[in-house]
Coordinates of C-alpha atoms and ligand atoms in Angstrom, one line a residue:
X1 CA 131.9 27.1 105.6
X2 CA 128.3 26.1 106.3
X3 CA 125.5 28.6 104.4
X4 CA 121.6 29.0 105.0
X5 CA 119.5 28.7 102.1
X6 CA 116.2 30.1 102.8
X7 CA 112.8 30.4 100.7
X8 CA 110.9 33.2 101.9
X9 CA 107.2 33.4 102.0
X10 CA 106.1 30.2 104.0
X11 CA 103.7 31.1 107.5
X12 CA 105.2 29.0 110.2
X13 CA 103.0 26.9 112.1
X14 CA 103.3 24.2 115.2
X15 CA 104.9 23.5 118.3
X16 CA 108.7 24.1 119.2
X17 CA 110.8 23.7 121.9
X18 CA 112.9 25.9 123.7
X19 CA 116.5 25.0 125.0
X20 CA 118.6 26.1 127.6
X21 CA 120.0 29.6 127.6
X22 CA 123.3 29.6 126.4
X23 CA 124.7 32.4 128.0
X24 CA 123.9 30.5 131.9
X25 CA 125.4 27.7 130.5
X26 CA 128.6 29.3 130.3
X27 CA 129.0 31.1 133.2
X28 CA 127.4 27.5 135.0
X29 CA 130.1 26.0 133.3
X30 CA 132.8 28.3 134.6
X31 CA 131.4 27.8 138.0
X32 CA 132.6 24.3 138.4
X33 CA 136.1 25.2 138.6
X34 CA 135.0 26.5 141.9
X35 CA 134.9 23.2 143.3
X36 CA 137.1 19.7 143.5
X37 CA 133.8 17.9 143.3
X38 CA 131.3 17.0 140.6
X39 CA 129.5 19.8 138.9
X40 CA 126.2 18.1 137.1
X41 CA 124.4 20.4 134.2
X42 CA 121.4 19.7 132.7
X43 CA 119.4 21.5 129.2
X44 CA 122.7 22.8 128.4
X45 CA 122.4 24.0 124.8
X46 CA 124.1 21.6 122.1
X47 CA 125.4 24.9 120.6
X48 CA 129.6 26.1 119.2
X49 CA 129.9 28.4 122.5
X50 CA 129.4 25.5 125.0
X51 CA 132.6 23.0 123.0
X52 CA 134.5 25.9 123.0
X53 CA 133.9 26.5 126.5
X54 CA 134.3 22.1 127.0
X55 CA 137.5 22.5 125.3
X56 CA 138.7 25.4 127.7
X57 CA 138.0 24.3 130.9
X58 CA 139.6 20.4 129.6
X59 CA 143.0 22.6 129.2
X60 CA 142.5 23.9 132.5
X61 CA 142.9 20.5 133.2
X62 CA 139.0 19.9 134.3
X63 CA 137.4 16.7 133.5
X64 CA 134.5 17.8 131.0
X65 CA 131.8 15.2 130.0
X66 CA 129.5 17.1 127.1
X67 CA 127.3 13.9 125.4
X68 CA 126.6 14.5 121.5
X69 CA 123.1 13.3 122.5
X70 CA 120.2 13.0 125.1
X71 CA 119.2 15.9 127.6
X72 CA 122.0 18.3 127.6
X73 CA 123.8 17.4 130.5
X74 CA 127.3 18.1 131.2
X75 CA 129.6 16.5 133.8
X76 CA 132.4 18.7 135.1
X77 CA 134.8 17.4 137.9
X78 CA 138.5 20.1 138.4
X79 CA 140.1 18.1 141.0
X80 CA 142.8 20.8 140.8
X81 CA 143.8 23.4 138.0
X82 CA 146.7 22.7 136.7
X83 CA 146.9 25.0 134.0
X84 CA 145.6 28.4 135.0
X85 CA 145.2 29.8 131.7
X86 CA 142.9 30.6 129.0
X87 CA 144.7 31.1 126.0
X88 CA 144.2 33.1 123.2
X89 CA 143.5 31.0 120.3
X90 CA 140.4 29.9 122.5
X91 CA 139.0 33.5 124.0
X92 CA 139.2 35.4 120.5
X93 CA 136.2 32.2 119.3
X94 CA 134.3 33.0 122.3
X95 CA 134.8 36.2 124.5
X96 CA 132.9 34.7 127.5
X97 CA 136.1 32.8 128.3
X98 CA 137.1 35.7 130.2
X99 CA 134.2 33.9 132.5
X100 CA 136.9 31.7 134.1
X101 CA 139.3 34.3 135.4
X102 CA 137.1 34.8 139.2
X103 CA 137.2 31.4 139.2
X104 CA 140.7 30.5 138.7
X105 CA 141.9 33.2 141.1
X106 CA 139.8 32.7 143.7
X107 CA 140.0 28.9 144.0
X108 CA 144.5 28.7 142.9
X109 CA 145.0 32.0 143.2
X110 CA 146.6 32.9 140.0
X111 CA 145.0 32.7 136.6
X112 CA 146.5 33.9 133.2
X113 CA 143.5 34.9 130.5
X114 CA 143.8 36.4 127.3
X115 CA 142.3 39.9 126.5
X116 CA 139.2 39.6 124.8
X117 CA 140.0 42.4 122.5
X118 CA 136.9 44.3 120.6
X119 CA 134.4 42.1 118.2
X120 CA 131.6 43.1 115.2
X121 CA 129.5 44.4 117.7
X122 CA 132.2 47.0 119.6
X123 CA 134.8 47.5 121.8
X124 CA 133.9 45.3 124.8
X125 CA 136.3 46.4 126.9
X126 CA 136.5 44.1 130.5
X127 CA 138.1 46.8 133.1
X128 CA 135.1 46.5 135.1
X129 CA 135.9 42.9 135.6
X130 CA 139.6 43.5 136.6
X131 CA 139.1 46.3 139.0
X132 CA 136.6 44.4 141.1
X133 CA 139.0 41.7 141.7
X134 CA 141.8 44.1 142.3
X135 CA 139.5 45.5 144.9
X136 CA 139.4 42.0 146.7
X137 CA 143.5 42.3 146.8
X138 CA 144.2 40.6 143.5
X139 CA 147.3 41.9 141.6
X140 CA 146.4 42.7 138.4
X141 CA 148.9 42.9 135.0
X142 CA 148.4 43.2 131.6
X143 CA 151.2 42.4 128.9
X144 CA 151.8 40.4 126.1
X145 CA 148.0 40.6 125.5
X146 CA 147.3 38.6 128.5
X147 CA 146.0 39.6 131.8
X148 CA 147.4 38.2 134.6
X149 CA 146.2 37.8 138.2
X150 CA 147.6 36.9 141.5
X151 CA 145.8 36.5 144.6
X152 CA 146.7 38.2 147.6
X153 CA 148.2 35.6 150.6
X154 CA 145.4 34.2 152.3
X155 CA 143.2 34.1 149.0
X156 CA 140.9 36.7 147.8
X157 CA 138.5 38.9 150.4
X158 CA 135.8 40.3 150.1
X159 CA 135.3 44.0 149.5
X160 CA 132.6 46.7 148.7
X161 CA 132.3 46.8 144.7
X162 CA 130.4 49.5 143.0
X163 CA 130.1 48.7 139.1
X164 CA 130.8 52.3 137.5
X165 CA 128.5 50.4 134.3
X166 CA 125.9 47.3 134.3
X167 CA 127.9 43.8 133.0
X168 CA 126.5 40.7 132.9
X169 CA 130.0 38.7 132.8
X170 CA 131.1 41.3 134.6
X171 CA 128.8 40.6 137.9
X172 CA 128.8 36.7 136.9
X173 CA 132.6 36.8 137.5
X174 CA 133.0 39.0 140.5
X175 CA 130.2 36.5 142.4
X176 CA 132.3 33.5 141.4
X177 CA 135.2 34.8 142.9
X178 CA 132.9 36.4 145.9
X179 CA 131.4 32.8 146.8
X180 CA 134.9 31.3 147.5
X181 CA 136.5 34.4 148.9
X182 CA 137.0 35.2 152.4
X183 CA 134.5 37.9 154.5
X184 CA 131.6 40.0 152.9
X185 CA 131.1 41.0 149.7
X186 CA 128.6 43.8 148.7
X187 CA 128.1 44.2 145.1
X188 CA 126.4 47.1 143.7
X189 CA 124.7 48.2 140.1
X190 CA 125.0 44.7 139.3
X191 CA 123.4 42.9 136.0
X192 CA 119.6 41.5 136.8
X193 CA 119.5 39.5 133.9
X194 CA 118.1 35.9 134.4
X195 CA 121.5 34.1 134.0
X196 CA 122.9 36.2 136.7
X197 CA 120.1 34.5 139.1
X198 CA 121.0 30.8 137.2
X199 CA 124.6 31.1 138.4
X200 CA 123.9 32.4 141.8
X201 CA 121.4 29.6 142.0
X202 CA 123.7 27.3 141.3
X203 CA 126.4 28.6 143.5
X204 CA 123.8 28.3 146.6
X205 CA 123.5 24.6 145.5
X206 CA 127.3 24.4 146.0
X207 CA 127.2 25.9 149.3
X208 CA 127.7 30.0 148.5
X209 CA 125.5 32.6 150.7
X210 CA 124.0 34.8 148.3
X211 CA 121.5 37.7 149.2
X212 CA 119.6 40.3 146.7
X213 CA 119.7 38.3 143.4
X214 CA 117.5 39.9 140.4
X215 CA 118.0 43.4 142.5
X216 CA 121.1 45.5 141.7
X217 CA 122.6 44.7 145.5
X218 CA 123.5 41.6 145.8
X219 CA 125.7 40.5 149.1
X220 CA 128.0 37.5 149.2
X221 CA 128.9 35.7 152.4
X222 CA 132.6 34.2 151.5
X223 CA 132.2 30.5 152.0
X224 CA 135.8 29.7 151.4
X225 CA 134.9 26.0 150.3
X226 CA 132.8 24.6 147.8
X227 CA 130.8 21.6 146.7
X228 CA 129.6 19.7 144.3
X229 CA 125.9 20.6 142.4
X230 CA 123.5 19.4 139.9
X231 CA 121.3 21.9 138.2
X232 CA 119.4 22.2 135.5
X233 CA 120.0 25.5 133.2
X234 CA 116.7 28.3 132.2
X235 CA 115.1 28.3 129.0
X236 CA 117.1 30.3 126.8
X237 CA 115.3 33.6 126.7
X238 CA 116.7 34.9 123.6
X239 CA 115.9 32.3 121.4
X240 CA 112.7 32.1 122.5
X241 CA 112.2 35.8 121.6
X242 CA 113.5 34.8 117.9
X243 CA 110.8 31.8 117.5
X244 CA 108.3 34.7 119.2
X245 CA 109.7 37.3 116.8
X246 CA 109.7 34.7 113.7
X247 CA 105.7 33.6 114.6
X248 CA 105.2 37.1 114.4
X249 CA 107.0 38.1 110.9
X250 CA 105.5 35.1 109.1
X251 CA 101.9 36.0 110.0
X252 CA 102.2 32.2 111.6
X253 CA 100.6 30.5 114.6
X254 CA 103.3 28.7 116.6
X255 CA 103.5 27.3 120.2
X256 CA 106.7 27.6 121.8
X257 CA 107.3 25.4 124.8
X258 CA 109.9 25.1 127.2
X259 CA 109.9 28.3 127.6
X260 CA 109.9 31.1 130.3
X261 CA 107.9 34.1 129.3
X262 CA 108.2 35.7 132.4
X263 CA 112.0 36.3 131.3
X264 CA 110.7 38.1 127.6
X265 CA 108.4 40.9 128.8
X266 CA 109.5 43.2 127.3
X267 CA 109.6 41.3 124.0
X268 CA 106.1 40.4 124.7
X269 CA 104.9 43.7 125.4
X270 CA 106.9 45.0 122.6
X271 CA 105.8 42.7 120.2
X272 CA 101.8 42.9 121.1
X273 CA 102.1 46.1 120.4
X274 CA 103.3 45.7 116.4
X275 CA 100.1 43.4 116.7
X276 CA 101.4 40.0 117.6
X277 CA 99.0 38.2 120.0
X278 CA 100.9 36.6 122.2
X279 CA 99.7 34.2 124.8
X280 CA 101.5 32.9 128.2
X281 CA 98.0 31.4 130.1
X282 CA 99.6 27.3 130.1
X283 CA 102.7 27.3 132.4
X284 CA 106.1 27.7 130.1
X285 CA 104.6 28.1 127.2
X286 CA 103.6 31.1 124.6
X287 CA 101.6 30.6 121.9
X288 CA 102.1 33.3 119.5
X289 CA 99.5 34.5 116.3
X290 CA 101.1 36.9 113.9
X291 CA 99.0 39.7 113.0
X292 CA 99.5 39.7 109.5
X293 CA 100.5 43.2 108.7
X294 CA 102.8 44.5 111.8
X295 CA 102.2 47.8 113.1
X296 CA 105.7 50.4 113.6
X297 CA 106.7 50.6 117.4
X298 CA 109.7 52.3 119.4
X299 CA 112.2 50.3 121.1
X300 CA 115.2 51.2 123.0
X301 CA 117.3 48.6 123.9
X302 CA 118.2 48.4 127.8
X303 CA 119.6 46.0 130.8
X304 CA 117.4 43.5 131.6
X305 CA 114.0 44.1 132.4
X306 CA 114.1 46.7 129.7
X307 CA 114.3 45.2 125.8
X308 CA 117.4 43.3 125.3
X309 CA 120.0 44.4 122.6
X310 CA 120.0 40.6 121.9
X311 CA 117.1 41.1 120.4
X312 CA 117.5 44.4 118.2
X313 CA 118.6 42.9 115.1
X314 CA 115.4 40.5 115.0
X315 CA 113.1 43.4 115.8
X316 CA 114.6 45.2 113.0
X317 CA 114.1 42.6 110.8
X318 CA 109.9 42.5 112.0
X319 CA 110.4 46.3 111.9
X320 CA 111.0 46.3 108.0
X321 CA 107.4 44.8 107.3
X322 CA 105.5 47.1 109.5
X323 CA 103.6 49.5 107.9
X324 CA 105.1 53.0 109.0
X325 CA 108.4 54.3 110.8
X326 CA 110.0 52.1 114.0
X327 CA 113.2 54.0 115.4
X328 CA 115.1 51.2 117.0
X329 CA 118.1 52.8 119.7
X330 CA 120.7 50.5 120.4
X331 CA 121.9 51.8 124.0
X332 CA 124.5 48.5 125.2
X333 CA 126.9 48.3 121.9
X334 CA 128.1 51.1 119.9
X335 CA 128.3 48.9 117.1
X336 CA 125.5 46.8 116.9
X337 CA 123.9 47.9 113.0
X338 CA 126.0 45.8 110.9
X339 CA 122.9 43.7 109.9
X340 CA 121.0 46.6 108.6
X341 CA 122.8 47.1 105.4
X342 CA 122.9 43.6 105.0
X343 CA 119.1 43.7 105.0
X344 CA 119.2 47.1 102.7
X345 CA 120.7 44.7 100.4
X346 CA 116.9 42.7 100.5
X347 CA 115.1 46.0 100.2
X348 CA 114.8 47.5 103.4
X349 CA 114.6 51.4 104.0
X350 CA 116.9 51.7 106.7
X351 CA 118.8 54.9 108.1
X352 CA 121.3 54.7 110.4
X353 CA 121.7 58.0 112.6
X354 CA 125.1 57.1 115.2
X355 CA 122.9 54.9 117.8
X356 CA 119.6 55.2 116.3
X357 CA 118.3 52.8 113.7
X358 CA 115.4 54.0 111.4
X359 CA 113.3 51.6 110.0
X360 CA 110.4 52.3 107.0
X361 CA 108.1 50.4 106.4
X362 CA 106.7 47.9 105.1
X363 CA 109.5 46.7 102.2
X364 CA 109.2 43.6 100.1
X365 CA 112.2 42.3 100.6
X366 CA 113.8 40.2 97.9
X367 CA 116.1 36.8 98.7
X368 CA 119.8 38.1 98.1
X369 CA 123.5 36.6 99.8
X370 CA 123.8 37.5 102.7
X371 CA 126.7 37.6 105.1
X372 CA 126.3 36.9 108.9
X373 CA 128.5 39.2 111.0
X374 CA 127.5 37.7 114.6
X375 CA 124.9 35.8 116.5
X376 CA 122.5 37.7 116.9
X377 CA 123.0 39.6 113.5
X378 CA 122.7 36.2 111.6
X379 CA 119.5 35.6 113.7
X380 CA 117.8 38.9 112.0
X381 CA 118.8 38.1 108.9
X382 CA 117.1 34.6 108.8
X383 CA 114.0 36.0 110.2
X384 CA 114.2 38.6 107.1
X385 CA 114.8 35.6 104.7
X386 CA 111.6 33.9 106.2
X387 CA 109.4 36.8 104.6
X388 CA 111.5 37.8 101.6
X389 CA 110.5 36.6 98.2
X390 CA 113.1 33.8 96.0
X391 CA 115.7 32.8 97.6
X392 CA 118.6 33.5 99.9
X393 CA 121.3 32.6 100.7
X394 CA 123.1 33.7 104.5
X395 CA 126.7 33.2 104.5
X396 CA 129.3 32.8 108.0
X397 CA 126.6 30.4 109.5
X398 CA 129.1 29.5 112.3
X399 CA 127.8 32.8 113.7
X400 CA 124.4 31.3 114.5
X401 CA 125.5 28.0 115.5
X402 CA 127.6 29.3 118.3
X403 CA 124.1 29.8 120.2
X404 CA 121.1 28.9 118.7
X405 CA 120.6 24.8 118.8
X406 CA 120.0 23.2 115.7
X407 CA 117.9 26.8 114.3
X408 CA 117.4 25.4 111.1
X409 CA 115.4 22.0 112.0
X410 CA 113.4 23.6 114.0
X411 CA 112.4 26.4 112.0
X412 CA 111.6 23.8 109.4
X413 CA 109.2 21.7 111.5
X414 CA 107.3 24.7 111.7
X415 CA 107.9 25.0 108.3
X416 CA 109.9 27.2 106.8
X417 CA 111.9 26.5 103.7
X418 CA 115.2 26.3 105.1
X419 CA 118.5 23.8 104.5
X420 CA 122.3 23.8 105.5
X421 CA 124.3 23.3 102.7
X422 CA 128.3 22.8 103.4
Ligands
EPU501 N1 131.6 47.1 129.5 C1 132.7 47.9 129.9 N2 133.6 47.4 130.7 C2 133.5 46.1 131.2 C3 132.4 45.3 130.8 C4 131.5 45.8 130.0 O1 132.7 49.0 129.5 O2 134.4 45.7 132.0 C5 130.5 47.6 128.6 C6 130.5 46.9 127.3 O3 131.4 47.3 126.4 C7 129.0 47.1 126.9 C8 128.3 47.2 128.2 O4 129.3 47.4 129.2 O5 128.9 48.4 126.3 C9 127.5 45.9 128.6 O6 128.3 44.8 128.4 P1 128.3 43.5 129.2 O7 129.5 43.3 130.0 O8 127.0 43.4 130.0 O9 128.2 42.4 128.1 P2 128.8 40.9 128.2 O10 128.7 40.5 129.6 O11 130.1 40.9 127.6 C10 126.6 39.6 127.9 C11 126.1 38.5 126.9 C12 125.9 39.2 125.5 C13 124.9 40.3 125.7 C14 125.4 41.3 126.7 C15 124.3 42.4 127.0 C16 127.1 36.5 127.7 C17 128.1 35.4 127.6 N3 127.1 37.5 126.8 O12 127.8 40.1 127.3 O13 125.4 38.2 124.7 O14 124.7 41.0 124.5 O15 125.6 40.6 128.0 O16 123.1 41.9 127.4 O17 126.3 36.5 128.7 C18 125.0 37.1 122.6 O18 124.6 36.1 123.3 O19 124.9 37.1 121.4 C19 125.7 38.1 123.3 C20 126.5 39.0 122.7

């Protein structure tokens, strides 16, 4: 098992690049068993999430190109699924498999997916995804730990959804199977994250009729056939936020291009207001000065536009050098601290009241090993090894590579004394 070894104490400084958002890879990805025809990606993240997801939509039987090398592009042609399944051993690496069941039942009409079951960060339960389809006429069952799904005659219709909670995957799958079905969807409290848009950009490439994107209605025209599409994916906005977020921890003075700060403002306002200054004047880029000596701040974690929980555990990790009290609410997962006593470990003063996070500072933090307990948790505690003095060492790195692109080479152009070691 890979492992971090990080130097703290180093400011970064230069330019990096963004890559493509992971999580509108996936559900892109997804899309393109949608279609018979050729589905072509581009800036799809070199990242453990997007093989997993190459290696799930090959046993559906889909032809999956994913080059090693060159600008991220993946070819994806599903002459016909085969093998309408998603098995276990596949969705308990990567819970955004669940991402293919729209698809499959809307385009064969049956499609057999494991449950995702809960993770680190908390239950994640995915009833919101199966009574949407149920309400275009699919039959739903659950048993032997699979979920399985059968079309009504005649396909999949459309039908008035109201989400009873805001899902990203959720919405993402329920406009899959909405663009193929038959008559009018209306879809409301839906996600407005960015990806959301991606997909249902994508889907209007392939011939969908989408209305209301980035607002919580959105409409669906069923188009019963689709086509083939090339598309290039967005920035990835969480990522970006963590290079923003590690500028600003490291006092540094980095440039962060191929990005799309419109899609972080509330990182941005958040994080000019610990003192960060942050600018977005040249198109898709941010250039970001640390202030030296963060100030506390407040943040709640909400659905896009508001701050995203994606970014908590790298906030907390900023929040430990500020000088005074941040409270940090974690509002999406009821799980989502497991990094903080891993960063107690490097000297943090952190209290943990059920969904609220206390943070005093400012700590010296001390280099220590670490363990990773998911993505995002592994993100935080790099950032908190970037700042803390000696060395350390953050264990479970297959965490961060599931969605962050080759972190540690970039961090150390900038850099920051960090090196894989098997
Ligand atoms: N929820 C339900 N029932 C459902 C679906 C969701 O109760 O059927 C609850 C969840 O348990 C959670 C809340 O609703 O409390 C929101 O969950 P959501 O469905 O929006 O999360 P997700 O779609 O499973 C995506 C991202 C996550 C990100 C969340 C929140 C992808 C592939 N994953 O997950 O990303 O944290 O939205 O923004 O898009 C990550 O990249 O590290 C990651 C975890």
């Amino acid at each position: 098992m890979d492992k971090f070894l990080i130097t703290g104490g180093r400011r970064l400084e230069g330019t990096v690049a963004v890559s493509g958002a992971k999580n509108a890879a996936l559900p892109a990805m997804a899309a393109a068993l949608l279609t018979d025809q050729t589905v072509m990606l581009h800036n799809v993240p070199r990242v453990r999430d997007i093989s997993t997801m190459g290696r799930l939509l090959a046993h559906i039987q889909a032809e999956v190109e994913i080059p090693a090398a060159g600008d991220g592009a993946v070819r994806i042609r599903t002459e016909k699924i085969s093998h309408a399944e998603a098995p276990y051993d596949l969705v308990r690496t990567m819970r955004a498999s669940v991402l293919v069941l729209g698809p499959l039942v809307a385009r064969s009409g049956y499609a057999r997916v494991s449950l995702p079951g809960g993770c680190a960060i908390g239950a994640r339960p995915v009833d919101l995804h199966i009574k949407a389809l149920e309400q275009m006429g699919a039959q739903i069952g659950t048993e032997h730990g699979y979920i399985e799904a059968r079309a009504p005659a005649g396909g999949l219709r459309g039908a008035h959804i109201v989400f009873e909670k805001i899902t990203v995957t959720g919405t993402e799958n329920v406009l899959m199977a909405a663009a193929l079905a038959s008559g009018k969807t209306v879809l409301e409290n839906c996600a407005r994250e960015p990806e959301v848009g991606d997909l249902a950009e994508l889907l209007v490439k392939m011939g969908a009729r989408i209305e209301g994107v980035g607002t919580a209605t959105i409409r669906v025209e069923g188009a019963g056939h689709l086509g083939g599409a090339e598309h290039t994916v967005i920035p990835d906005r969480i990522e970006t936020g963590t290079l923003v977020a590690a500028a600003a921890i490291t006092g540094g003075n980095v440039r962060i291009t191929r990005a799309e700060p419109a899609h972080i403002a509330a990182v941005i306002a958040k994080l000019s207001e610990t003192g960060a200054a942050i600018d977005t004047f040249e198109p898709g880029t941010l250039c970001v000065q640390g202030s030296g000596q963060p100030a506390p701040a407040d943040v709640t974690t909400q659905e896009y536009p508001g701050f995203p929980t994606d970014m908590q555990a790298q906030y907390m990790a900023l929040a430990t050098q500020a000088d005074g009290t941040s409270v940090i609410t974690e509002t999406i997962f009821e799980n989502r601290f497991l990094h903080a006593s891993e960063m107690a470990r490097m000297g943090a003063d952190i209290a943990i009241e059920g969904r609220r996070a206390v943070v005093r500072g400012p700590s010296r933090l001390t280099g220590t090993a670490v363990m990773a307990s998911d993505l995002r948790a592994s993100a935080g505690l790099v950032l908190a090894a970037l700042v803390a003095k000696g060395e350390t060492v953050v264990d479970r790195v297959y965490h961060i590579d599931r969605g962050y692109e080759r972190i540690e080479e970039k961090l150390s152009r900038l850099g920051a004394q960090i090196r894989r070691i098997s």
